[in-house]
Amino acid sequence: MLPVNPTFENLTPEVVAKTIDHALLRPDMTTQDVISGCQLCAQYKTASVCVRPSDVSLAAKELKDTGVLVGTVIGFPHGTTTTQAKVAESLQALDDGAVELDMVINIGRLKSNDINYVRNDIAAVVQASKKRLSQCCIKVILECCLLTDDEKIKACGAAQDAGADYVKTSTGFSAGGATLEDLRLMRQCTDPSRVRVKASGGVRSLDELIACLQAGADRIGASATAAIVDEMRSRKQSQ
C-alpha cells in the first residue's frame, strides 16, 4: 500500500513494483517478447501487465497464480471506434482473462464539446464490463497532450460520472506522455475516494516514478520496470 506522501525513504522495491502496470503494447512485439515480458512481471511482482488485445489469453496463461493482474487496451490508441465496438472488445478481453481495461476516450468528440457522448461511451464500457466481471477495473485514457486543461477537467468529470475506476494521462503513442502538471490537475478535479489516477508515457526512471506518485498518481504505466525496480534496490542497499 502506498504511503500518504510517497518518498524514496518510505518506499520499498516491492511497493514500487506494485505501482507498475508493465506495458507490452508495441505493435512489433513478437509472441516471445510477450512471454518474456510476462515472465519479468512475475519475477518483479508488478501490479499488472498491459498487453495488446490479441495477447490477453497468452498473458493470462503465463501469469496464472502469480498474483500479477492481466490488463489490455480498448479503442487503442485513438479512441475513435464506436461505443458498440469498445463494449465488444471489452467483453472479449474479459472472457480471455483480462481483469483491467484501459480504454481511450473519443478525443474528437471531447474536443467538439460533446460531453454526453464521451460520458455515455465510457459508461457503456463500465456497465457492460462490470456486469460481466464485477471486480474488473476500468481506466480511462485521456491523451492529455492533445487536450486543453478545460478539456482534461471535463474528461475527468465524464469518467467519474460514468463510474470509471481510474483516469489515465496517455496512451504512450501520441505526441507526449505523463506530466506532473497533468497528474496534479487530474487528482484535483476527481474524488480520490471514487477515482484513482494513472501516469503513463515517458516514465523511465525511479525518480520520475516517485515524482508521479507525489503528484497524485496511484499507478504507473511503464516498460522500464526492471531498471526502475533494480535502481530502487541498488540505492536502498547503498544507504
Short mmCIF file of C-alpha atoms in Angstrom, two decimals:
data_model
loop_
_atom_site.label_atom_id
_atom_site.label_comp_id
_atom_site.label_asym_id
_atom_site.label_seq_id
_atom_site.Cartn_x
_atom_site.Cartn_y
_atom_site.Cartn_z
CA MET A 1 0.00 0.00 0.00
CA LEU A 2 1.28 3.45 -0.91
CA PRO A 3 2.28 5.85 1.88
CA VAL A 4 0.27 9.08 2.06
CA ASN A 5 3.32 11.04 0.91
CA PRO A 6 5.47 8.66 -1.13
CA THR A 7 9.21 9.35 -0.92
CA PHE A 8 12.33 7.33 -1.56
CA GLU A 9 12.75 6.96 2.20
CA ASN A 10 9.32 5.41 2.87
CA LEU A 11 9.00 3.32 -0.30
CA THR A 12 10.37 -0.20 -0.82
CA PRO A 13 11.28 -2.02 -4.04
CA GLU A 14 8.23 -4.26 -3.52
CA VAL A 15 5.85 -1.32 -3.16
CA VAL A 16 7.36 0.42 -6.19
CA ALA A 17 6.88 -2.73 -8.28
CA LYS A 18 3.24 -2.91 -7.18
CA THR A 19 2.59 0.57 -8.60
CA ILE A 20 3.63 -0.52 -12.10
CA ASP A 21 1.45 -1.68 -14.97
CA HIS A 22 4.14 -3.16 -17.21
CA ALA A 23 3.38 -2.19 -20.82
CA LEU A 24 3.75 -4.68 -23.68
CA LEU A 25 1.98 -2.70 -26.39
CA ARG A 26 4.45 -2.06 -29.20
CA PRO A 27 2.96 -3.30 -32.49
CA ASP A 28 6.16 -5.11 -33.48
CA MET A 29 6.38 -7.27 -30.35
CA THR A 30 6.60 -11.00 -31.05
CA THR A 31 4.88 -13.73 -29.08
CA GLN A 32 8.20 -14.47 -27.38
CA ASP A 33 8.53 -10.79 -26.44
CA VAL A 34 5.14 -11.00 -24.72
CA ILE A 35 6.06 -14.22 -22.90
CA SER A 36 9.36 -12.73 -21.74
CA GLY A 37 7.57 -9.58 -20.57
CA CYS A 38 5.09 -11.65 -18.57
CA GLN A 39 7.94 -13.61 -17.01
CA LEU A 40 9.55 -10.33 -15.99
CA CYS A 41 6.26 -9.22 -14.38
CA ALA A 42 6.06 -12.48 -12.45
CA GLN A 43 9.67 -12.09 -11.31
CA TYR A 44 9.26 -8.46 -10.19
CA LYS A 45 5.67 -8.90 -8.96
CA THR A 46 4.26 -5.86 -10.72
CA ALA A 47 0.66 -4.76 -10.25
CA SER A 48 -0.24 -5.88 -13.74
CA VAL A 49 0.83 -6.40 -17.30
CA CYS A 50 -0.90 -4.41 -20.04
CA VAL A 51 -0.88 -6.31 -23.32
CA ARG A 52 -2.44 -5.94 -26.74
CA PRO A 53 -5.95 -7.44 -27.00
CA SER A 54 -4.78 -10.39 -29.08
CA ASP A 55 -2.26 -11.29 -26.37
CA VAL A 56 -4.66 -11.45 -23.41
CA SER A 57 -5.16 -15.21 -23.47
CA LEU A 58 -1.40 -15.76 -23.70
CA ALA A 59 -0.70 -13.38 -20.80
CA ALA A 60 -3.42 -14.95 -18.66
CA LYS A 61 -1.87 -18.37 -19.20
CA GLU A 62 1.66 -17.15 -18.45
CA LEU A 63 0.64 -15.26 -15.30
CA LYS A 64 -1.76 -17.76 -13.79
CA ASP A 65 -1.32 -17.99 -9.99
CA THR A 66 1.43 -15.31 -9.94
CA GLY A 67 -0.67 -12.52 -8.42
CA VAL A 68 0.06 -10.29 -11.42
CA LEU A 69 -3.14 -8.98 -13.00
CA VAL A 70 -3.75 -9.02 -16.75
CA GLY A 71 -4.87 -5.83 -18.45
CA THR A 72 -5.39 -4.72 -22.01
CA VAL A 73 -6.33 -1.67 -24.06
CA ILE A 74 -9.69 -0.79 -25.58
CA GLY A 75 -10.24 1.51 -28.56
CA PHE A 76 -6.47 1.89 -28.69
CA PRO A 77 -4.72 4.14 -29.49
CA HIS A 78 -7.11 6.75 -30.94
CA GLY A 79 -10.41 6.10 -29.15
CA THR A 80 -12.40 6.50 -32.35
CA THR A 81 -14.03 3.09 -32.59
CA THR A 82 -17.77 3.03 -31.93
CA THR A 83 -19.16 2.51 -28.47
CA GLN A 84 -20.53 -0.87 -29.54
CA ALA A 85 -17.07 -1.92 -30.75
CA LYS A 86 -15.48 -0.82 -27.46
CA VAL A 87 -18.03 -2.81 -25.50
CA ALA A 88 -17.49 -5.90 -27.64
CA GLU A 89 -13.72 -5.56 -27.33
CA SER A 90 -14.03 -5.19 -23.56
CA LEU A 91 -16.21 -8.27 -23.14
CA GLN A 92 -13.90 -10.34 -25.34
CA ALA A 93 -10.91 -9.23 -23.26
CA LEU A 94 -12.64 -10.22 -20.02
CA ASP A 95 -13.59 -13.60 -21.47
CA ASP A 96 -9.94 -14.09 -22.48
CA GLY A 97 -8.70 -13.45 -18.94
CA ALA A 98 -8.20 -9.69 -18.56
CA VAL A 99 -9.36 -8.01 -15.35
CA GLU A 100 -8.19 -4.46 -16.14
CA LEU A 101 -9.24 -2.45 -19.20
CA ASP A 102 -7.56 0.80 -20.29
CA MET A 103 -10.00 2.47 -22.70
CA VAL A 104 -9.30 5.55 -24.80
CA ILE A 105 -11.93 8.29 -24.80
CA ASN A 106 -13.28 9.60 -28.08
CA ILE A 107 -10.90 12.55 -28.26
CA GLY A 108 -12.59 14.22 -31.22
CA ARG A 109 -15.99 14.17 -29.52
CA LEU A 110 -14.45 15.65 -26.37
CA LYS A 111 -12.83 18.44 -28.38
CA SER A 112 -16.21 19.02 -30.04
CA ASN A 113 -17.60 19.56 -26.51
CA ASP A 114 -19.92 16.57 -26.92
CA ILE A 115 -19.54 15.59 -23.28
CA ASN A 116 -22.68 13.45 -23.28
CA TYR A 117 -21.18 11.23 -25.99
CA VAL A 118 -17.91 10.91 -24.08
CA ARG A 119 -19.69 10.10 -20.82
CA ASN A 120 -22.05 7.59 -22.44
CA ASP A 121 -19.16 5.94 -24.32
CA ILE A 122 -17.32 5.34 -21.04
CA ALA A 123 -20.47 4.32 -19.15
CA ALA A 124 -21.36 1.69 -21.73
CA VAL A 125 -17.97 0.01 -21.29
CA VAL A 126 -18.12 0.31 -17.49
CA GLN A 127 -21.64 -1.09 -17.18
CA ALA A 128 -21.20 -3.98 -19.62
CA SER A 129 -17.79 -4.92 -18.24
CA LYS A 130 -18.78 -4.85 -14.58
CA LYS A 131 -21.91 -6.85 -15.37
CA ARG A 132 -19.65 -9.50 -16.94
CA LEU A 133 -16.98 -9.29 -14.20
CA SER A 134 -17.89 -7.20 -11.18
CA GLN A 135 -14.32 -6.80 -9.91
CA CYS A 136 -12.86 -5.62 -13.21
CA CYS A 137 -11.08 -2.26 -13.25
CA ILE A 138 -11.76 0.37 -15.93
CA LYS A 139 -9.11 3.01 -16.63
CA VAL A 140 -9.97 5.89 -18.95
CA ILE A 141 -7.15 7.26 -21.10
CA LEU A 142 -7.50 10.99 -21.77
CA GLU A 143 -4.47 11.57 -24.06
CA CYS A 144 -3.67 14.80 -22.23
CA CYS A 145 -1.11 16.04 -24.74
CA LEU A 146 -3.97 16.67 -27.20
CA LEU A 147 -6.25 18.45 -24.71
CA THR A 148 -6.60 21.84 -23.08
CA ASP A 149 -6.82 22.00 -19.31
CA ASP A 150 -10.55 22.67 -19.58
CA GLU A 151 -10.96 19.56 -21.75
CA LYS A 152 -8.95 17.48 -19.27
CA ILE A 153 -11.24 18.63 -16.45
CA LYS A 154 -14.34 17.80 -18.49
CA ALA A 155 -12.94 14.38 -19.41
CA CYS A 156 -12.18 13.60 -15.77
CA GLY A 157 -15.71 14.60 -14.82
CA ALA A 158 -17.19 12.40 -17.53
CA ALA A 159 -15.07 9.43 -16.45
CA GLN A 160 -16.04 9.88 -12.80
CA ASP A 161 -19.73 10.27 -13.59
CA ALA A 162 -19.59 7.16 -15.78
CA GLY A 163 -18.21 5.04 -12.93
CA ALA A 164 -14.64 4.57 -14.13
CA ASP A 165 -12.03 3.42 -11.61
CA TYR A 166 -9.09 5.42 -12.97
CA VAL A 167 -8.26 8.34 -15.21
CA LYS A 168 -5.01 7.92 -17.13
CA THR A 169 -2.80 10.51 -18.78
CA SER A 170 -1.74 8.96 -22.04
CA THR A 171 -1.53 6.05 -24.44
CA GLY A 172 2.23 6.46 -24.83
CA PHE A 173 1.70 6.54 -28.60
CA SER A 174 0.86 10.21 -29.21
CA ALA A 175 2.76 13.50 -29.05
CA GLY A 176 3.51 13.36 -25.33
CA GLY A 177 3.24 11.37 -22.13
CA ALA A 178 2.61 11.98 -18.46
CA THR A 179 3.42 15.36 -16.94
CA LEU A 180 3.36 16.33 -13.29
CA GLU A 181 1.07 19.25 -14.07
CA ASP A 182 -1.49 16.96 -15.68
CA LEU A 183 -1.33 14.50 -12.80
CA ARG A 184 -1.94 17.27 -10.25
CA LEU A 185 -4.85 18.59 -12.28
CA MET A 186 -6.42 15.14 -12.67
CA ARG A 187 -6.06 14.48 -8.95
CA GLN A 188 -7.56 17.86 -8.04
CA CYS A 189 -10.63 17.50 -10.24
CA THR A 190 -11.62 13.95 -9.27
CA ASP A 191 -12.82 12.45 -6.00
CA PRO A 192 -9.98 10.29 -4.60
CA SER A 193 -12.49 8.04 -2.86
CA ARG A 194 -14.00 7.16 -6.25
CA VAL A 195 -11.34 7.62 -8.94
CA ARG A 196 -7.62 6.91 -8.95
CA VAL A 197 -5.00 8.32 -11.30
CA LYS A 198 -2.56 6.55 -13.60
CA ALA A 199 0.52 8.12 -15.16
CA SER A 200 1.61 6.65 -18.47
CA GLY A 201 4.10 7.60 -21.13
CA GLY A 202 7.72 8.57 -20.60
CA VAL A 203 8.21 7.34 -17.03
CA ARG A 204 11.59 5.63 -17.32
CA SER A 205 13.44 6.22 -14.04
CA LEU A 206 12.88 5.77 -10.32
CA ASP A 207 12.95 9.49 -9.63
CA GLU A 208 10.35 10.10 -12.36
CA LEU A 209 8.13 7.39 -10.91
CA ILE A 210 8.35 8.83 -7.39
CA ALA A 211 7.61 12.33 -8.70
CA CYS A 212 4.48 10.98 -10.41
CA LEU A 213 3.34 9.33 -7.18
CA GLN A 214 3.89 12.57 -5.29
CA ALA A 215 1.84 14.44 -7.91
CA GLY A 216 -1.14 12.16 -7.27
CA ALA A 217 -0.63 9.02 -9.35
CA ASP A 218 -1.62 5.65 -7.90
CA ARG A 219 -0.39 3.50 -10.80
CA ILE A 220 2.40 3.98 -13.32
CA GLY A 221 2.38 2.60 -16.83
CA ALA A 222 5.97 1.78 -17.76
CA SER A 223 8.13 -0.51 -19.84
CA ALA A 224 11.37 0.23 -17.93
CA THR A 225 10.16 -1.85 -14.98
CA ALA A 226 13.37 -3.77 -14.36
CA ALA A 227 15.54 -0.65 -14.50
CA ILE A 228 13.25 1.24 -12.11
CA VAL A 229 12.94 -1.50 -9.50
CA ASP A 230 16.60 -2.50 -9.75
CA GLU A 231 17.60 1.13 -9.19
CA MET A 232 15.41 1.21 -6.08
CA ARG A 233 17.06 -1.93 -4.72
CA SER A 234 20.55 -0.69 -5.50
CA ARG A 235 20.03 2.70 -3.87
CA LYS A 236 18.42 1.15 -0.78
CA GLN A 237 21.33 -1.28 -0.38
CA SER A 238 23.90 1.53 -0.67
CA GLN A 239 22.35 3.57 2.16
#
